[in-house]
Short mmCIF file of C-alpha atoms and ligand atoms in Angstrom, two decimals:
data_model
loop_
_atom_site.label_atom_id
_atom_site.label_comp_id
_atom_site.label_asym_id
_atom_site.label_seq_id
_atom_site.Cartn_x
_atom_site.Cartn_y
_atom_site.Cartn_z
CA MET A 718 76.44 22.46 111.62
CA SER A 719 76.68 22.84 115.38
CA LEU A 720 79.73 24.55 116.80
CA SER A 721 81.21 24.10 120.24
CA ARG A 722 82.04 27.09 122.41
CA GLU A 723 85.74 26.75 121.51
CA GLN A 724 84.82 26.67 117.84
CA ILE A 725 82.66 29.80 118.16
CA LEU A 726 85.57 31.71 119.67
CA HIS A 727 87.86 30.26 117.03
CA GLU A 728 85.46 31.31 114.25
CA MET A 729 85.43 34.82 115.67
CA GLY A 730 89.21 34.76 115.74
CA LEU A 731 89.09 35.08 119.54
CA GLY A 732 90.45 31.82 120.82
CA PRO A 733 92.62 31.15 122.68
CA ILE A 734 92.96 34.74 123.95
CA TRP A 735 89.41 35.48 125.14
CA ARG A 736 87.32 33.17 127.24
CA VAL A 737 83.80 33.62 128.50
CA ARG A 738 83.14 32.04 131.86
CA GLU A 739 79.52 31.23 131.22
CA PRO A 740 78.20 28.39 129.09
CA LEU A 741 77.63 29.34 125.47
CA PRO A 742 74.91 28.20 123.13
CA VAL A 743 75.43 25.97 120.14
CA LEU A 744 75.40 27.65 116.74
CA ALA A 745 73.74 26.59 113.56
CA THR A 746 75.82 28.73 111.22
CA ASP A 747 79.43 28.95 110.24
CA VAL A 748 81.46 31.87 108.91
CA PRO A 749 83.96 31.03 106.21
CA SER A 750 87.32 32.62 106.90
CA ALA A 751 87.88 35.77 104.88
CA PRO A 752 91.12 36.87 103.26
CA VAL A 753 92.99 39.53 105.22
CA ILE A 754 92.92 42.63 103.02
CA PRO A 755 94.02 45.99 104.41
CA SER A 756 91.00 48.24 104.44
CA PRO A 757 90.90 52.01 103.97
CA PRO A 758 89.61 54.00 106.93
CA VAL A 759 85.87 54.61 106.73
CA GLU A 760 85.07 58.28 106.36
CA VAL A 761 81.73 59.92 106.99
CA ARG A 762 81.37 61.48 103.55
CA PRO A 763 80.15 65.06 103.20
CA ALA A 764 76.87 65.63 101.41
CA THR A 765 77.03 65.99 97.65
CA GLN A 766 73.33 66.44 97.13
CA GLN A 767 70.49 68.10 98.91
CA CYS A 768 68.37 65.84 101.05
CA GLN A 769 65.07 66.81 102.43
CA THR A 770 65.54 66.35 106.18
CA LEU A 771 62.43 64.91 107.75
CA PRO A 772 60.77 67.15 110.25
CA SER A 773 60.90 64.98 113.35
CA ALA A 774 57.29 65.95 114.07
CA THR A 775 56.25 63.64 111.22
CA VAL A 776 57.89 60.64 112.90
CA ASP A 777 57.60 61.43 116.60
CA GLY A 778 54.74 59.51 118.10
CA LEU A 779 54.36 56.99 115.24
CA ASN A 780 53.54 53.42 116.23
CA TRP A 781 55.33 50.45 114.61
CA PRO A 782 52.88 49.88 111.75
CA ASP A 783 52.82 53.58 110.80
CA LEU A 784 56.59 53.89 111.14
CA SER A 785 57.06 50.82 108.99
CA GLN A 786 54.74 52.23 106.33
CA GLN A 787 56.38 55.65 106.38
CA VAL A 788 59.83 54.11 105.92
CA ALA A 789 58.58 51.86 103.09
CA ASP A 790 57.20 54.93 101.28
CA CYS A 791 60.01 57.33 102.20
CA ARG A 792 61.60 59.48 99.51
CA ALA A 793 63.46 61.86 101.81
CA CYS A 794 66.88 61.21 100.29
CA VAL A 795 68.40 59.97 97.03
CA LEU A 796 68.85 56.45 98.41
CA CYS A 797 65.19 55.83 97.60
CA GLN A 798 66.01 55.94 93.90
CA GLN A 799 67.84 52.64 93.54
CA ARG A 800 66.53 50.60 96.45
CA LYS A 801 64.42 47.52 95.85
CA GLN A 802 62.85 48.11 99.25
CA ALA A 803 63.56 49.99 102.45
CA VAL A 804 64.85 47.79 105.29
CA LEU A 805 63.43 48.92 108.62
CA GLY A 806 65.03 46.36 110.94
CA VAL A 807 64.49 42.94 112.42
CA GLY A 808 64.04 41.34 115.82
CA ASP A 809 62.28 41.74 119.10
CA ARG A 810 60.54 45.11 119.28
CA GLN A 811 60.94 45.05 123.05
CA ALA A 812 64.56 43.96 122.92
CA ASP A 813 67.09 44.70 125.64
CA TRP A 814 69.85 44.91 123.00
CA LEU A 815 69.81 47.18 119.96
CA PHE A 816 72.54 46.69 117.35
CA VAL A 817 72.89 49.40 114.72
CA GLY A 818 74.80 48.89 111.46
CA GLU A 819 75.40 51.11 108.48
CA GLY A 820 72.91 50.37 105.73
CA PRO A 821 71.48 47.49 103.70
CA GLY A 822 73.75 45.78 101.16
CA ALA A 823 72.67 43.95 98.01
CA GLU A 824 71.32 40.87 99.82
CA GLU A 825 69.54 42.93 102.46
CA ASP A 826 67.95 45.06 99.72
CA VAL A 827 66.52 41.90 98.14
CA LYS A 828 65.43 40.18 101.35
CA GLY A 829 64.26 43.24 103.26
CA GLU A 830 66.18 42.19 106.37
CA PRO A 831 69.39 43.66 107.81
CA PHE A 832 72.62 41.68 108.01
CA VAL A 833 71.74 38.61 105.98
CA GLY A 834 75.05 38.38 104.06
CA GLN A 835 78.54 37.36 105.25
CA ALA A 836 78.75 40.21 107.75
CA GLY A 837 75.39 39.05 109.09
CA LYS A 838 76.71 35.55 109.68
CA LEU A 839 79.54 36.98 111.72
CA LEU A 840 77.06 39.15 113.61
CA ASP A 841 74.93 36.07 114.30
CA ASN A 842 78.00 34.31 115.71
CA MET A 843 78.81 37.31 117.86
CA LEU A 844 75.23 37.32 119.16
CA ALA A 845 75.32 33.60 119.84
CA ALA A 846 78.54 33.98 121.81
CA LEU A 847 76.59 36.36 124.07
CA ASP A 848 73.65 33.95 124.30
CA LEU A 849 71.61 36.26 122.08
CA GLY A 850 69.99 35.83 118.69
CA ARG A 851 68.32 38.08 116.14
CA ASP A 852 64.90 37.19 117.51
CA ARG A 853 66.12 36.63 121.08
CA LYS A 854 66.45 39.83 123.17
CA VAL A 855 67.87 41.65 120.13
CA TYR A 856 66.73 44.18 117.54
CA ILE A 857 68.95 45.00 114.56
CA ALA A 858 68.64 48.25 112.60
CA ASN A 859 70.76 50.41 110.34
CA ALA A 860 71.78 54.06 110.14
CA VAL A 861 70.09 54.30 106.71
CA LYS A 862 67.16 52.14 105.66
CA CYS A 863 67.87 52.09 101.91
CA ARG A 864 70.84 50.55 100.15
CA PRO A 865 73.56 53.01 99.13
CA PRO A 866 74.38 52.24 95.47
CA GLY A 867 77.45 50.03 95.12
CA ASN A 868 77.45 49.62 98.91
CA ARG A 869 79.17 52.95 99.34
CA THR A 870 79.26 54.55 102.77
CA PRO A 871 76.11 56.61 103.33
CA GLU A 872 76.68 60.34 103.13
CA ALA A 873 76.25 62.53 106.18
CA ALA A 874 73.10 64.13 104.73
CA GLU A 875 71.56 60.71 104.06
CA MET A 876 72.17 59.62 107.63
CA THR A 877 70.72 62.89 108.87
CA ALA A 878 67.64 62.42 106.69
CA CYS A 879 67.11 58.90 107.99
CA ARG A 880 67.99 59.58 111.63
CA PRO A 881 64.43 60.35 112.84
CA TYR A 882 63.39 56.80 111.93
CA LEU A 883 66.21 55.28 113.96
CA GLU A 884 65.47 57.65 116.83
CA ARG A 885 61.83 56.61 116.75
CA GLN A 886 62.85 52.93 116.73
CA ILE A 887 64.99 53.55 119.82
CA ALA A 888 62.13 55.37 121.53
CA LEU A 889 59.72 52.48 120.79
CA ILE A 890 62.12 49.66 121.70
CA LYS A 891 63.59 51.33 124.81
CA PRO A 892 66.66 49.06 124.75
CA LYS A 893 68.83 48.61 127.84
CA ILE A 894 72.02 48.69 125.77
CA ILE A 895 72.83 50.00 122.29
CA VAL A 896 75.78 48.59 120.33
CA LEU A 897 76.89 50.78 117.42
CA LEU A 898 78.61 48.80 114.69
CA GLY A 899 81.02 51.11 112.91
CA LYS A 900 81.49 54.77 112.27
CA ALA A 901 78.24 55.41 110.39
CA ALA A 902 76.16 54.10 113.30
CA MET A 903 78.25 56.16 115.71
CA TYR A 904 77.67 59.28 113.60
CA SER A 905 73.99 58.57 113.26
CA VAL A 906 73.15 57.92 116.91
CA LEU A 907 75.74 60.00 118.75
CA HIS A 908 76.23 62.73 116.09
CA ASP A 909 79.92 62.00 116.62
CA ASP A 910 82.35 62.06 113.71
CA SER A 911 85.52 61.21 115.65
CA THR A 912 87.44 58.00 114.99
CA LEU A 913 85.96 54.71 116.06
CA ALA A 914 89.22 53.76 117.76
CA SER A 915 88.93 56.83 120.01
CA LYS A 916 85.43 55.87 121.16
CA ARG A 917 85.44 52.08 121.43
CA GLY A 918 85.97 50.48 124.83
CA GLN A 919 84.06 53.26 126.60
CA ARG A 920 80.68 53.63 128.22
CA LEU A 921 78.84 56.20 126.09
CA SER A 922 75.23 57.25 126.34
CA TYR A 923 72.21 58.14 124.21
CA GLN A 924 69.30 59.70 126.08
CA GLY A 925 70.32 57.88 129.25
CA ILE A 926 70.72 54.49 127.52
CA PRO A 927 74.25 53.03 127.74
CA VAL A 928 75.99 52.82 124.36
CA VAL A 929 79.06 50.88 123.23
CA VAL A 930 80.77 51.49 119.90
CA THR A 931 82.62 48.68 118.15
CA TYR A 932 83.88 47.61 114.75
CA HIS A 933 81.45 46.81 111.95
CA PRO A 934 81.33 43.06 111.14
CA SER A 935 82.32 43.75 107.50
CA TYR A 936 85.46 45.46 108.75
CA LEU A 937 86.14 42.52 111.08
CA LEU A 938 85.91 40.09 108.16
CA ARG A 939 88.81 41.99 106.57
CA ASN A 940 90.73 42.67 109.78
CA LEU A 941 90.68 39.46 111.76
CA PRO A 942 93.03 40.61 114.56
CA ASP A 943 90.54 43.32 115.58
CA LYS A 944 87.96 40.66 116.44
CA ALA A 945 89.60 40.39 119.86
CA LYS A 946 88.93 44.10 120.44
CA ALA A 947 85.35 43.67 119.23
CA TRP A 948 84.91 40.85 121.71
CA GLU A 949 86.18 43.08 124.54
CA ASP A 950 83.62 45.69 123.46
CA LEU A 951 80.83 43.13 123.50
CA LEU A 952 81.83 42.01 126.99
CA LEU A 953 81.72 45.66 128.08
CA ALA A 954 78.27 45.93 126.50
CA ARG A 955 77.16 42.85 128.42
CA ARG A 956 78.36 44.35 131.71
CA LEU A 957 76.49 47.58 130.98
CA TRP A 958 73.38 45.63 129.96
CA ARG A 959 73.47 43.78 133.29
CA GLU A 960 73.86 47.02 135.23
CA SER A 961 71.10 48.66 133.26
CA SER A 962 68.79 45.64 133.78
CA LYS A 963 69.42 45.74 137.55
CA THR A 964 68.68 49.48 137.68
CA ALA A 965 65.44 48.88 135.79
CA GLN A 966 64.35 46.31 138.41
CA THR A 967 65.06 48.52 141.45
N1 LIG B 1292 75.92 45.95 106.75
C1 LIG B 1292 75.15 46.77 107.47
O1 LIG B 1292 75.63 47.71 108.08
N2 LIG B 1292 73.87 46.54 107.53
C2 LIG B 1292 73.30 45.52 106.90
O2 LIG B 1292 72.10 45.38 107.01
C3 LIG B 1292 74.13 44.66 106.16
C4 LIG B 1292 75.43 44.89 106.09
FE1 LIG B 1293 64.12 57.69 103.46
FE2 LIG B 1293 66.11 56.73 104.95
FE3 LIG B 1293 65.54 55.58 102.61
FE4 LIG B 1293 66.66 58.00 102.66
S1 LIG B 1293 67.58 56.08 103.39
S2 LIG B 1293 64.91 57.36 101.38
S3 LIG B 1293 65.71 58.90 104.50
S4 LIG B 1293 64.21 55.66 104.43
#
């Protein structure tokens, strides 16, 4: 089904408050409305088991095929035990935009691709509203590459174990803007365990690359009113992307 621009904003819960001035693309997917259920705050959980932290020397300098193989074979934390497969990421390996989520869920674990479930449909709509797509100027990765059992939040030690892979992905992609979706991504990339609310809406930075933190799409499906804030964050990200693209050209 194709959606008009008004419908996209409506689907995101943004209309009629937020308007983009530029023409928007037509979408092929739809997101069913989700029930509004109060959600508990997401905590970065302390480690309850020992993880073998990867020496970054084993990942630094890897090219995409070797990185991909190393992740597929990785047994550096307990998340390897119940995964069907590790999920490295998807999209343009020279993307301007890097989106980072939390970790694969059940559907992602089966398909080997991030954000293919309901949250992924919302993410696709958010991308489309910015004239982006998962294979158009965008790469999508996660803080941990293997599914946490029962879709629990990854533990701090698991994110630490997996971090070198994400850091290597960032080094290879060299994105012009990084959007961190939720607290786990914020912890993983920025090593920052403060609240998401205290960091969203700001220009942050990772190794000189502008970073914006916003709500995770799964949270947005349960908290529709916060979609308007997420849209503000995405517009901030777009401004920073434009600035960063101009700087790159000069
Ligand atoms: N949520 C995430 O954070 N990542 C996925 O890949 C899917 C759902
Ligand atoms: Fe390795 Fe990351 Fe999977 Fe843990 S989550 S086993 S560190 S790839």
